[in-house]
Amino acid sequence: MSHRLIDGLFGSLLAVLASFPLCDVTEDDLTQNPQFCKLLVILAKHMDRTGLTASLKAELEKAEQNLQSQRRQWLHTEVLHRSLQEMIQDRHVRKTEPPDQSMLHETMEKCLLVAECVRQLDPSDTTNQEPPFVLGLTPQNVKELMPADKDVQRMRQALPKHLEKHLREKCLTLLSYYHESEGLKTVKMSHLSGLLDKEKTRAESLRGTCQENRLLLQRQTQLYISELIKCIQLLQTLILDHRLKIQTDLDGKKLDYLEGKCQLVLQKLNSAGHVHTRLNFCSQKNKARIFFSFQFLINTKNILTHGGSLLKTHFVCLQREAGV
């Protein structure tokens, strides 16, 4: 009895877990909470595995069936509409057809155009929006452009036959595309050697074109590299010229500064007559030092002056060598 009771409890636990697969509940949870387990057992009688009640599930199935029905109806209408448009396009491509078929296609094209305009002017069938006013037109104004009732009636009588013929041709085209007939395969095999020769000639032509493009690309790359080197050399020349100009300006400013400083020193020496007695006490060594310092400043000025001209001359020589 105990084993049967345990087996029964274990079976009920498994049934509860199977009834609610979306719930994150384990056997230990159900064992530790027997009242919750009883609640789940009761709910399992009124709910399915997805958590829906019987009435809600029936409503959902009914809504899905209604949706599928409307979808099939829309697909039928859309297929019919596109087939009619394809018939009109084929008529424009052929440009030659019997008079009766020409009248049929013209009437059908006018009817489709008027129906499309009416749908654009009055979308109340598909939406709850107010009908827009385009140039003050109403659906009734557009319907007045429909062909004569006699032509429309004749089109309706002849249209099913032509539509069936058009759909049969499409089906045969589609079937022959996926399942080729033996005659078509034989014709293709007979022309296979010619097709291979054409493809071989085309491949050789493409290979020659690729070779020419590769050589042209190499020439363009070399030309680009040479032009790039010239641009780099010109840029280096401009940088060197700019540096020499800046250095010349700096040397001129330094010379002006040293010249002004020398003149200031000479003015101070000339204006120091009242301290002549102090100069007499200066040793011969100090006088010589002052003289050599002054002479050094003059020599520095001359060197900097001639150095700028020498740098310019050297730069001109470098430019000539680069040009050669």
PDB file of C-alpha atoms in Angstrom:
ATOM      1  CA  MET A   1       0.000   0.000   0.000  1.00  0.00           C
ATOM      2  CA  SER A   2       2.806   2.392   0.883  1.00  0.00           C
ATOM      3  CA  HIS A   3       4.516   1.813  -2.465  1.00  0.00           C
ATOM      4  CA  ARG A   4       1.238   2.380  -4.319  1.00  0.00           C
ATOM      5  CA  LEU A   5       0.634   5.586  -2.358  1.00  0.00           C
ATOM      6  CA  ILE A   6       4.133   6.840  -3.119  1.00  0.00           C
ATOM      7  CA  ASP A   7       3.720   5.944  -6.801  1.00  0.00           C
ATOM      8  CA  GLY A   8       0.381   7.758  -6.877  1.00  0.00           C
ATOM      9  CA  LEU A   9       1.829  10.893  -5.291  1.00  0.00           C
ATOM     10  CA  PHE A  10       4.808  10.811  -7.626  1.00  0.00           C
ATOM     11  CA  GLY A  11       2.485  10.403 -10.616  1.00  0.00           C
ATOM     12  CA  SER A  12       0.320  13.325  -9.490  1.00  0.00           C
ATOM     13  CA  LEU A  13       3.415  15.495  -9.058  1.00  0.00           C
ATOM     14  CA  LEU A  14       4.574  14.651 -12.564  1.00  0.00           C
ATOM     15  CA  ALA A  15       1.097  15.386 -13.933  1.00  0.00           C
ATOM     16  CA  VAL A  16       1.068  18.795 -12.230  1.00  0.00           C
ATOM     17  CA  LEU A  17       4.523  19.642 -13.561  1.00  0.00           C
ATOM     18  CA  ALA A  18       3.498  18.522 -17.055  1.00  0.00           C
ATOM     19  CA  SER A  19       0.343  20.667 -16.894  1.00  0.00           C
ATOM     20  CA  PHE A  20       2.352  23.835 -16.193  1.00  0.00           C
ATOM     21  CA  PRO A  21       5.594  23.581 -18.174  1.00  0.00           C
ATOM     22  CA  LEU A  22       6.066  27.357 -18.155  1.00  0.00           C
ATOM     23  CA  CYS A  23       6.162  27.542 -14.344  1.00  0.00           C
ATOM     24  CA  ASP A  24       9.524  27.265 -12.666  1.00  0.00           C
ATOM     25  CA  VAL A  25       8.349  24.697 -10.109  1.00  0.00           C
ATOM     26  CA  THR A  26      10.210  21.600  -8.964  1.00  0.00           C
ATOM     27  CA  GLU A  27       9.085  18.415  -7.241  1.00  0.00           C
ATOM     28  CA  ASP A  28      10.582  19.592  -3.963  1.00  0.00           C
ATOM     29  CA  ASP A  29       8.462  22.752  -4.109  1.00  0.00           C
ATOM     30  CA  LEU A  30       5.301  20.705  -4.564  1.00  0.00           C
ATOM     31  CA  THR A  31       6.287  18.265  -1.814  1.00  0.00           C
ATOM     32  CA  GLN A  32       6.979  21.054   0.674  1.00  0.00           C
ATOM     33  CA  ASN A  33       3.763  22.922  -0.250  1.00  0.00           C
ATOM     34  CA  PRO A  34       0.930  20.380  -0.552  1.00  0.00           C
ATOM     35  CA  GLN A  35      -1.802  23.051  -0.585  1.00  0.00           C
ATOM     36  CA  PHE A  36      -0.150  24.768  -3.525  1.00  0.00           C
ATOM     37  CA  CYS A  37       0.054  21.385  -5.231  1.00  0.00           C
ATOM     38  CA  LYS A  38      -3.699  20.883  -4.732  1.00  0.00           C
ATOM     39  CA  LEU A  39      -4.340  24.341  -6.191  1.00  0.00           C
ATOM     40  CA  LEU A  40      -2.323  23.492  -9.278  1.00  0.00           C
ATOM     41  CA  VAL A  41      -4.229  20.211  -9.661  1.00  0.00           C
ATOM     42  CA  ILE A  42      -7.541  22.113  -9.598  1.00  0.00           C
ATOM     43  CA  LEU A  43      -6.266  24.732 -12.066  1.00  0.00           C
ATOM     44  CA  ALA A  44      -5.037  22.002 -14.402  1.00  0.00           C
ATOM     45  CA  LYS A  45      -8.659  20.911 -14.890  1.00  0.00           C
ATOM     46  CA  HIS A  46      -9.608  24.355 -16.230  1.00  0.00           C
ATOM     47  CA  MET A  47      -6.410  25.423 -18.056  1.00  0.00           C
ATOM     48  CA  ASP A  48      -4.227  23.980 -20.771  1.00  0.00           C
ATOM     49  CA  ARG A  49      -0.433  23.783 -20.979  1.00  0.00           C
ATOM     50  CA  THR A  50      -0.159  27.379 -22.244  1.00  0.00           C
ATOM     51  CA  GLY A  51      -2.142  28.830 -19.341  1.00  0.00           C
ATOM     52  CA  LEU A  52      -5.335  29.536 -21.304  1.00  0.00           C
ATOM     53  CA  THR A  53      -8.767  28.585 -20.115  1.00  0.00           C
ATOM     54  CA  ALA A  54     -11.053  26.488 -22.294  1.00  0.00           C
ATOM     55  CA  SER A  55     -13.286  29.433 -23.239  1.00  0.00           C
ATOM     56  CA  LEU A  56     -10.337  31.721 -23.978  1.00  0.00           C
ATOM     57  CA  LYS A  57      -8.665  29.026 -26.051  1.00  0.00           C
ATOM     58  CA  ALA A  58     -11.867  28.542 -28.060  1.00  0.00           C
ATOM     59  CA  GLU A  59     -12.079  32.290 -28.712  1.00  0.00           C
ATOM     60  CA  LEU A  60      -8.420  32.345 -29.746  1.00  0.00           C
ATOM     61  CA  GLU A  61      -8.897  29.454 -32.169  1.00  0.00           C
ATOM     62  CA  LYS A  62     -11.959  31.162 -33.632  1.00  0.00           C
ATOM     63  CA  ALA A  63     -10.019  34.416 -34.070  1.00  0.00           C
ATOM     64  CA  GLU A  64      -7.146  32.560 -35.751  1.00  0.00           C
ATOM     65  CA  GLN A  65      -9.553  30.814 -38.119  1.00  0.00           C
ATOM     66  CA  ASN A  66     -11.152  34.157 -38.961  1.00  0.00           C
ATOM     67  CA  LEU A  67      -7.707  35.653 -39.562  1.00  0.00           C
ATOM     68  CA  GLN A  68      -6.691  32.770 -41.814  1.00  0.00           C
ATOM     69  CA  SER A  69      -9.935  33.111 -43.753  1.00  0.00           C
ATOM     70  CA  GLN A  70      -9.414  36.839 -44.281  1.00  0.00           C
ATOM     71  CA  ARG A  71      -5.792  36.224 -45.223  1.00  0.00           C
ATOM     72  CA  ARG A  72      -6.806  33.639 -47.846  1.00  0.00           C
ATOM     73  CA  GLN A  73      -9.453  35.995 -49.183  1.00  0.00           C
ATOM     74  CA  TRP A  74      -6.908  38.821 -49.426  1.00  0.00           C
ATOM     75  CA  LEU A  75      -4.384  36.528 -51.129  1.00  0.00           C
ATOM     76  CA  HIS A  76      -6.990  35.432 -53.676  1.00  0.00           C
ATOM     77  CA  THR A  77      -7.848  39.047 -54.433  1.00  0.00           C
ATOM     78  CA  GLU A  78      -4.172  40.060 -54.606  1.00  0.00           C
ATOM     79  CA  VAL A  79      -3.297  37.173 -56.942  1.00  0.00           C
ATOM     80  CA  LEU A  80      -6.219  38.050 -59.202  1.00  0.00           C
ATOM     81  CA  HIS A  81      -5.261  41.740 -59.249  1.00  0.00           C
ATOM     82  CA  ARG A  82      -1.618  41.027 -60.065  1.00  0.00           C
ATOM     83  CA  SER A  83      -2.596  38.546 -62.763  1.00  0.00           C
ATOM     84  CA  LEU A  84      -4.760  41.193 -64.429  1.00  0.00           C
ATOM     85  CA  GLN A  85      -1.891  43.682 -64.243  1.00  0.00           C
ATOM     86  CA  GLU A  86       0.460  41.127 -65.827  1.00  0.00           C
ATOM     87  CA  MET A  87      -2.022  40.609 -68.650  1.00  0.00           C
ATOM     88  CA  ILE A  88      -2.046  44.372 -69.277  1.00  0.00           C
ATOM     89  CA  GLN A  89       1.761  44.494 -69.216  1.00  0.00           C
ATOM     90  CA  ASP A  90       1.990  41.599 -71.677  1.00  0.00           C
ATOM     91  CA  ARG A  91      -0.387  43.470 -73.943  1.00  0.00           C
ATOM     92  CA  HIS A  92       1.857  46.561 -73.891  1.00  0.00           C
ATOM     93  CA  VAL A  93       4.886  44.384 -74.647  1.00  0.00           C
ATOM     94  CA  ARG A  94       3.319  42.532 -77.575  1.00  0.00           C
ATOM     95  CA  LYS A  95       1.760  45.662 -79.127  1.00  0.00           C
ATOM     96  CA  THR A  96      -0.016  43.450 -81.680  1.00  0.00           C
ATOM     97  CA  GLU A  97      -3.230  41.604 -80.848  1.00  0.00           C
ATOM     98  CA  PRO A  98      -6.664  40.964 -82.348  1.00  0.00           C
ATOM     99  CA  PRO A  99      -9.232  43.787 -82.114  1.00  0.00           C
ATOM    100  CA  ASP A 100     -11.483  41.896 -79.696  1.00  0.00           C
ATOM    101  CA  GLN A 101      -8.617  41.264 -77.273  1.00  0.00           C
ATOM    102  CA  SER A 102      -7.476  44.882 -77.626  1.00  0.00           C
ATOM    103  CA  MET A 103     -10.944  46.116 -76.607  1.00  0.00           C
ATOM    104  CA  LEU A 104     -10.974  43.642 -73.713  1.00  0.00           C
ATOM    105  CA  HIS A 105      -7.609  44.802 -72.379  1.00  0.00           C
ATOM    106  CA  GLU A 106      -8.450  48.495 -72.770  1.00  0.00           C
ATOM    107  CA  THR A 107     -11.714  48.064 -70.857  1.00  0.00           C
ATOM    108  CA  MET A 108      -9.988  46.038 -68.143  1.00  0.00           C
ATOM    109  CA  GLU A 109      -7.188  48.616 -67.800  1.00  0.00           C
ATOM    110  CA  LYS A 110      -9.693  51.470 -67.435  1.00  0.00           C
ATOM    111  CA  CYS A 111     -11.698  49.542 -64.831  1.00  0.00           C
ATOM    112  CA  LEU A 112      -8.578  48.781 -62.779  1.00  0.00           C
ATOM    113  CA  LEU A 113      -7.432  52.397 -62.948  1.00  0.00           C
ATOM    114  CA  VAL A 114     -10.827  53.741 -61.865  1.00  0.00           C
ATOM    115  CA  ALA A 115     -11.052  51.196 -59.032  1.00  0.00           C
ATOM    116  CA  GLU A 116      -7.584  52.200 -57.781  1.00  0.00           C
ATOM    117  CA  CYS A 117      -8.499  55.897 -57.850  1.00  0.00           C
ATOM    118  CA  VAL A 118     -11.752  55.226 -55.990  1.00  0.00           C
ATOM    119  CA  ARG A 119      -9.876  53.260 -53.333  1.00  0.00           C
ATOM    120  CA  GLN A 120      -7.401  56.120 -52.892  1.00  0.00           C
ATOM    121  CA  LEU A 121     -10.199  58.696 -52.588  1.00  0.00           C
ATOM    122  CA  ASP A 122     -12.346  56.635 -50.203  1.00  0.00           C
ATOM    123  CA  PRO A 123     -10.290  54.426 -47.841  1.00  0.00           C
ATOM    124  CA  SER A 124     -13.276  53.831 -45.557  1.00  0.00           C
ATOM    125  CA  ASP A 125     -13.306  50.132 -46.429  1.00  0.00           C
ATOM    126  CA  THR A 126      -9.899  49.573 -44.822  1.00  0.00           C
ATOM    127  CA  THR A 127      -9.499  52.458 -42.331  1.00  0.00           C
ATOM    128  CA  ASN A 128     -11.600  54.806 -40.242  1.00  0.00           C
ATOM    129  CA  GLN A 129     -10.031  57.930 -41.708  1.00  0.00           C
ATOM    130  CA  GLU A 130     -12.026  60.641 -43.378  1.00  0.00           C
ATOM    131  CA  PRO A 131     -11.885  60.496 -47.178  1.00  0.00           C
ATOM    132  CA  PRO A 132      -9.302  62.988 -48.495  1.00  0.00           C
ATOM    133  CA  PHE A 133     -10.283  65.648 -50.975  1.00  0.00           C
ATOM    134  CA  VAL A 134      -7.933  65.557 -53.955  1.00  0.00           C
ATOM    135  CA  LEU A 135      -8.670  68.414 -56.366  1.00  0.00           C
ATOM    136  CA  GLY A 136     -12.212  68.410 -55.033  1.00  0.00           C
ATOM    137  CA  LEU A 137     -12.899  64.961 -56.506  1.00  0.00           C
ATOM    138  CA  THR A 138     -15.225  62.396 -54.982  1.00  0.00           C
ATOM    139  CA  PRO A 139     -15.489  58.673 -55.718  1.00  0.00           C
ATOM    140  CA  GLN A 140     -18.653  59.347 -57.701  1.00  0.00           C
ATOM    141  CA  ASN A 141     -16.793  61.762 -59.986  1.00  0.00           C
ATOM    142  CA  VAL A 142     -14.195  59.122 -60.726  1.00  0.00           C
ATOM    143  CA  LYS A 143     -16.758  56.373 -61.302  1.00  0.00           C
ATOM    144  CA  GLU A 144     -18.196  58.448 -64.130  1.00  0.00           C
ATOM    145  CA  LEU A 145     -15.009  57.624 -66.083  1.00  0.00           C
ATOM    146  CA  MET A 146     -15.884  53.920 -66.159  1.00  0.00           C
ATOM    147  CA  PRO A 147     -16.299  52.380 -69.631  1.00  0.00           C
ATOM    148  CA  ALA A 148     -19.722  51.752 -71.038  1.00  0.00           C
ATOM    149  CA  ASP A 149     -21.817  49.097 -69.308  1.00  0.00           C
ATOM    150  CA  LYS A 150     -21.958  47.123 -72.533  1.00  0.00           C
ATOM    151  CA  ASP A 151     -18.170  46.935 -72.759  1.00  0.00           C
ATOM    152  CA  VAL A 152     -17.874  46.058 -69.070  1.00  0.00           C
ATOM    153  CA  GLN A 153     -20.407  43.237 -69.428  1.00  0.00           C
ATOM    154  CA  ARG A 154     -18.572  41.877 -72.474  1.00  0.00           C
ATOM    155  CA  MET A 155     -15.278  42.040 -70.556  1.00  0.00           C
ATOM    156  CA  ARG A 156     -16.732  40.139 -67.585  1.00  0.00           C
ATOM    157  CA  GLN A 157     -17.941  37.365 -69.864  1.00  0.00           C
ATOM    158  CA  ALA A 158     -14.629  36.968 -71.716  1.00  0.00           C
ATOM    159  CA  LEU A 159     -12.256  37.628 -68.816  1.00  0.00           C
ATOM    160  CA  PRO A 160     -12.389  34.186 -67.076  1.00  0.00           C
ATOM    161  CA  LYS A 161     -11.327  32.415 -70.264  1.00  0.00           C
ATOM    162  CA  HIS A 162      -8.393  34.773 -70.921  1.00  0.00           C
ATOM    163  CA  LEU A 163      -7.378  34.740 -67.264  1.00  0.00           C
ATOM    164  CA  GLU A 164      -7.370  30.944 -67.196  1.00  0.00           C
ATOM    165  CA  LYS A 165      -5.226  30.884 -70.334  1.00  0.00           C
ATOM    166  CA  HIS A 166      -2.779  33.359 -68.806  1.00  0.00           C
ATOM    167  CA  LEU A 167      -2.484  31.379 -65.563  1.00  0.00           C
ATOM    168  CA  ARG A 168      -1.986  28.123 -67.485  1.00  0.00           C
ATOM    169  CA  GLU A 169       0.872  29.688 -69.468  1.00  0.00           C
ATOM    170  CA  LYS A 170       2.491  30.880 -66.246  1.00  0.00           C
ATOM    171  CA  CYS A 171       2.195  27.428 -64.691  1.00  0.00           C
ATOM    172  CA  LEU A 172       3.736  25.794 -67.753  1.00  0.00           C
ATOM    173  CA  THR A 173       6.578  28.322 -67.748  1.00  0.00           C
ATOM    174  CA  LEU A 174       7.240  27.688 -64.079  1.00  0.00           C
ATOM    175  CA  LEU A 175       7.034  23.932 -64.533  1.00  0.00           C
ATOM    176  CA  SER A 176       9.413  23.941 -67.503  1.00  0.00           C
ATOM    177  CA  TYR A 177      11.859  26.052 -65.518  1.00  0.00           C
ATOM    178  CA  TYR A 178      12.111  23.515 -62.690  1.00  0.00           C
ATOM    179  CA  HIS A 179      11.434  20.353 -64.735  1.00  0.00           C
ATOM    180  CA  GLU A 180      12.955  20.584 -68.183  1.00  0.00           C
ATOM    181  CA  SER A 181      11.556  18.335 -70.855  1.00  0.00           C
ATOM    182  CA  GLU A 182      13.715  15.805 -72.674  1.00  0.00           C
ATOM    183  CA  GLY A 183      13.385  17.728 -75.918  1.00  0.00           C
ATOM    184  CA  LEU A 184      14.600  20.908 -74.268  1.00  0.00           C
ATOM    185  CA  LYS A 185      17.523  19.051 -72.715  1.00  0.00           C
ATOM    186  CA  THR A 186      18.429  17.593 -76.123  1.00  0.00           C
ATOM    187  CA  VAL A 187      18.335  21.028 -77.734  1.00  0.00           C
ATOM    188  CA  LYS A 188      20.552  22.427 -74.998  1.00  0.00           C
ATOM    189  CA  MET A 189      23.012  19.546 -75.363  1.00  0.00           C
ATOM    190  CA  SER A 190      23.214  20.092 -79.128  1.00  0.00           C
ATOM    191  CA  HIS A 191      24.128  23.748 -78.565  1.00  0.00           C
ATOM    192  CA  LEU A 192      26.461  22.984 -75.670  1.00  0.00           C
ATOM    193  CA  SER A 193      29.679  22.990 -77.744  1.00  0.00           C
ATOM    194  CA  GLY A 194      28.829  26.355 -79.267  1.00  0.00           C
ATOM    195  CA  LEU A 195      28.017  27.769 -75.845  1.00  0.00           C
ATOM    196  CA  LEU A 196      31.313  26.454 -74.488  1.00  0.00           C
ATOM    197  CA  ASP A 197      33.236  28.054 -77.364  1.00  0.00           C
ATOM    198  CA  LYS A 198      31.506  31.364 -76.717  1.00  0.00           C
ATOM    199  CA  GLU A 199      32.249  31.159 -73.010  1.00  0.00           C
ATOM    200  CA  LYS A 200      35.886  30.271 -73.746  1.00  0.00           C
ATOM    201  CA  THR A 201      36.244  33.242 -76.098  1.00  0.00           C
ATOM    202  CA  ARG A 202      34.606  35.476 -73.544  1.00  0.00           C
ATOM    203  CA  ALA A 203      36.924  34.202 -70.794  1.00  0.00           C
ATOM    204  CA  GLU A 204      40.007  34.845 -72.954  1.00  0.00           C
ATOM    205  CA  SER A 205      38.768  38.333 -73.754  1.00  0.00           C
ATOM    206  CA  LEU A 206      38.216  39.026 -70.079  1.00  0.00           C
ATOM    207  CA  ARG A 207      41.670  37.639 -69.280  1.00  0.00           C
ATOM    208  CA  GLY A 208      43.263  40.005 -71.818  1.00  0.00           C
ATOM    209  CA  THR A 209      41.267  42.912 -70.433  1.00  0.00           C
ATOM    210  CA  CYS A 210      42.405  42.052 -66.912  1.00  0.00           C
ATOM    211  CA  GLN A 211      46.039  41.919 -68.083  1.00  0.00           C
ATOM    212  CA  GLU A 212      45.726  45.338 -69.721  1.00  0.00           C
ATOM    213  CA  ASN A 213      44.108  46.751 -66.614  1.00  0.00           C
ATOM    214  CA  ARG A 214      46.886  45.293 -64.468  1.00  0.00           C
ATOM    215  CA  LEU A 215      49.616  46.889 -66.630  1.00  0.00           C
ATOM    216  CA  LEU A 216      47.751  50.178 -66.642  1.00  0.00           C
ATOM    217  CA  LEU A 217      47.445  50.013 -62.875  1.00  0.00           C
ATOM    218  CA  GLN A 218      51.187  49.383 -62.537  1.00  0.00           C
ATOM    219  CA  ARG A 219      51.989  52.379 -64.761  1.00  0.00           C
ATOM    220  CA  GLN A 220      49.622  54.584 -62.827  1.00  0.00           C
ATOM    221  CA  THR A 221      51.156  53.390 -59.560  1.00  0.00           C
ATOM    222  CA  GLN A 222      54.688  54.195 -60.747  1.00  0.00           C
ATOM    223  CA  LEU A 223      53.579  57.600 -62.007  1.00  0.00           C
ATOM    224  CA  TYR A 224      51.831  58.265 -58.728  1.00  0.00           C
ATOM    225  CA  ILE A 225      54.946  57.300 -56.738  1.00  0.00           C
ATOM    226  CA  SER A 226      57.200  59.529 -58.883  1.00  0.00           C
ATOM    227  CA  GLU A 227      54.832  62.469 -58.524  1.00  0.00           C
ATOM    228  CA  LEU A 228      54.639  61.819 -54.804  1.00  0.00           C
ATOM    229  CA  ILE A 229      58.464  61.864 -54.546  1.00  0.00           C
ATOM    230  CA  LYS A 230      58.563  65.169 -56.439  1.00  0.00           C
ATOM    231  CA  CYS A 231      55.974  66.619 -54.081  1.00  0.00           C
ATOM    232  CA  ILE A 232      57.997  65.461 -51.073  1.00  0.00           C
ATOM    233  CA  GLN A 233      61.176  67.022 -52.507  1.00  0.00           C
ATOM    234  CA  LEU A 234      59.346  70.278 -53.191  1.00  0.00           C
ATOM    235  CA  LEU A 235      57.968  70.234 -49.670  1.00  0.00           C
ATOM    236  CA  GLN A 236      61.450  69.661 -48.239  1.00  0.00           C
ATOM    237  CA  THR A 237      62.779  72.550 -50.346  1.00  0.00           C
ATOM    238  CA  LEU A 238      60.041  74.851 -49.090  1.00  0.00           C
ATOM    239  CA  ILE A 239      60.717  73.817 -45.501  1.00  0.00           C
ATOM    240  CA  LEU A 240      64.475  74.445 -45.899  1.00  0.00           C
ATOM    241  CA  ASP A 241      63.850  77.831 -47.536  1.00  0.00           C
ATOM    242  CA  HIS A 242      61.491  78.779 -44.755  1.00  0.00           C
ATOM    243  CA  ARG A 243      64.021  77.735 -42.130  1.00  0.00           C
ATOM    244  CA  LEU A 244      66.815  79.742 -43.839  1.00  0.00           C
ATOM    245  CA  LYS A 245      64.622  82.818 -44.002  1.00  0.00           C
ATOM    246  CA  ILE A 246      63.752  82.500 -40.335  1.00  0.00           C
ATOM    247  CA  GLN A 247      67.414  81.915 -39.436  1.00  0.00           C
ATOM    248  CA  THR A 248      68.454  85.015 -41.433  1.00  0.00           C
ATOM    249  CA  ASP A 249      65.865  87.114 -39.610  1.00  0.00           C
ATOM    250  CA  LEU A 250      67.064  85.776 -36.257  1.00  0.00           C
ATOM    251  CA  ASP A 251      70.719  86.493 -37.172  1.00  0.00           C
ATOM    252  CA  GLY A 252      69.804  90.039 -38.176  1.00  0.00           C
ATOM    253  CA  LYS A 253      68.018  90.600 -34.886  1.00  0.00           C
ATOM    254  CA  LYS A 254      71.005  89.203 -32.972  1.00  0.00           C
ATOM    255  CA  LEU A 255      73.400  91.495 -34.905  1.00  0.00           C
ATOM    256  CA  ASP A 256      71.210  94.493 -34.189  1.00  0.00           C
ATOM    257  CA  TYR A 257      71.160  93.526 -30.521  1.00  0.00           C
ATOM    258  CA  LEU A 258      74.975  93.105 -30.357  1.00  0.00           C
ATOM    259  CA  GLU A 259      75.557  96.330 -32.291  1.00  0.00           C
ATOM    260  CA  GLY A 260      73.304  98.255 -29.946  1.00  0.00           C
ATOM    261  CA  LYS A 261      74.997  96.710 -26.957  1.00  0.00           C
ATOM    262  CA  CYS A 262      78.461  97.646 -28.318  1.00  0.00           C
ATOM    263  CA  GLN A 263      77.349 101.185 -28.964  1.00  0.00           C
ATOM    264  CA  LEU A 264      75.981 101.357 -25.441  1.00  0.00           C
ATOM    265  CA  VAL A 265      79.307 100.135 -24.055  1.00  0.00           C
ATOM    266  CA  LEU A 266      81.222 102.691 -26.152  1.00  0.00           C
ATOM    267  CA  GLN A 267      78.913 105.454 -24.991  1.00  0.00           C
ATOM    268  CA  LYS A 268      79.483 104.434 -21.414  1.00  0.00           C
ATOM    269  CA  LEU A 269      83.262 104.388 -21.989  1.00  0.00           C
ATOM    270  CA  ASN A 270      83.201 107.784 -23.672  1.00  0.00           C
ATOM    271  CA  SER A 271      81.035 109.292 -20.957  1.00  0.00           C
ATOM    272  CA  ALA A 272      83.356 108.040 -18.253  1.00  0.00           C
ATOM    273  CA  GLY A 273      85.795 110.947 -18.539  1.00  0.00           C
ATOM    274  CA  HIS A 274      85.177 112.010 -14.980  1.00  0.00           C
ATOM    275  CA  VAL A 275      86.491 108.686 -13.794  1.00  0.00           C
ATOM    276  CA  HIS A 276      89.655 108.926 -15.909  1.00  0.00           C
ATOM    277  CA  THR A 277      91.722 108.696 -12.784  1.00  0.00           C
ATOM    278  CA  ARG A 278      90.258 105.313 -12.027  1.00  0.00           C
ATOM    279  CA  LEU A 279      91.124 104.076 -15.506  1.00  0.00           C
ATOM    280  CA  ASN A 280      94.732 105.041 -14.942  1.00  0.00           C
ATOM    281  CA  PHE A 281      94.832 102.571 -12.080  1.00  0.00           C
ATOM    282  CA  CYS A 282      93.573  99.785 -14.317  1.00  0.00           C
ATOM    283  CA  SER A 283      96.265  97.405 -15.254  1.00  0.00           C
ATOM    284  CA  GLN A 284      97.442  96.929 -18.782  1.00  0.00           C
ATOM    285  CA  LYS A 285      95.924  93.445 -18.673  1.00  0.00           C
ATOM    286  CA  ASN A 286      92.378  94.750 -18.061  1.00  0.00           C
ATOM    287  CA  LYS A 287      92.688  97.250 -20.907  1.00  0.00           C
ATOM    288  CA  ALA A 288      93.782  94.504 -23.261  1.00  0.00           C
ATOM    289  CA  ARG A 289      90.845  92.330 -22.126  1.00  0.00           C
ATOM    290  CA  ILE A 290      88.358  95.102 -22.896  1.00  0.00           C
ATOM    291  CA  PHE A 291      89.925  95.672 -26.307  1.00  0.00           C
ATOM    292  CA  PHE A 292      89.847  91.974 -27.241  1.00  0.00           C
ATOM    293  CA  SER A 293      86.213  91.645 -26.087  1.00  0.00           C
ATOM    294  CA  PHE A 294      85.177  94.552 -28.271  1.00  0.00           C
ATOM    295  CA  GLN A 295      87.137  93.121 -31.202  1.00  0.00           C
ATOM    296  CA  PHE A 296      85.441  89.714 -30.673  1.00  0.00           C
ATOM    297  CA  LEU A 297      82.012  91.316 -30.889  1.00  0.00           C
ATOM    298  CA  ILE A 298      82.925  93.022 -34.158  1.00  0.00           C
ATOM    299  CA  ASN A 299      84.271  89.747 -35.621  1.00  0.00           C
ATOM    300  CA  THR A 300      81.121  87.878 -34.555  1.00  0.00           C
ATOM    301  CA  LYS A 301      78.987  90.447 -36.337  1.00  0.00           C
ATOM    302  CA  ASN A 302      80.999  90.029 -39.550  1.00  0.00           C
ATOM    303  CA  ILE A 303      80.864  86.229 -39.376  1.00  0.00           C
ATOM    304  CA  LEU A 304      77.095  86.164 -38.905  1.00  0.00           C
ATOM    305  CA  THR A 305      76.625  88.662 -41.726  1.00  0.00           C
ATOM    306  CA  HIS A 306      78.746  86.664 -44.197  1.00  0.00           C
ATOM    307  CA  GLY A 307      77.394  83.329 -42.859  1.00  0.00           C
ATOM    308  CA  GLY A 308      73.821  84.174 -43.921  1.00  0.00           C
ATOM    309  CA  SER A 309      74.966  84.903 -47.481  1.00  0.00           C
ATOM    310  CA  LEU A 310      76.995  81.669 -47.538  1.00  0.00           C
ATOM    311  CA  LEU A 311      73.967  79.643 -46.408  1.00  0.00           C
ATOM    312  CA  LYS A 312      71.840  81.221 -49.115  1.00  0.00           C
ATOM    313  CA  THR A 313      74.498  80.424 -51.741  1.00  0.00           C
ATOM    314  CA  HIS A 314      74.715  76.826 -50.542  1.00  0.00           C
ATOM    315  CA  PHE A 315      70.908  76.493 -50.638  1.00  0.00           C
ATOM    316  CA  VAL A 316      70.803  77.777 -54.240  1.00  0.00           C
ATOM    317  CA  CYS A 317      73.404  75.157 -55.205  1.00  0.00           C
ATOM    318  CA  LEU A 318      71.310  72.421 -53.590  1.00  0.00           C
ATOM    319  CA  GLN A 319      68.249  73.545 -55.524  1.00  0.00           C
ATOM    320  CA  ARG A 320      70.165  73.431 -58.807  1.00  0.00           C
ATOM    321  CA  GLU A 321      71.447  69.928 -58.073  1.00  0.00           C
ATOM    322  CA  ALA A 322      67.936  68.743 -57.226  1.00  0.00           C
ATOM    323  CA  GLY A 323      66.645  70.207 -60.486  1.00  0.00           C
ATOM    324  CA  VAL A 324      69.331  68.393 -62.478  1.00  0.00           C
TER     325      VAL A 324
END
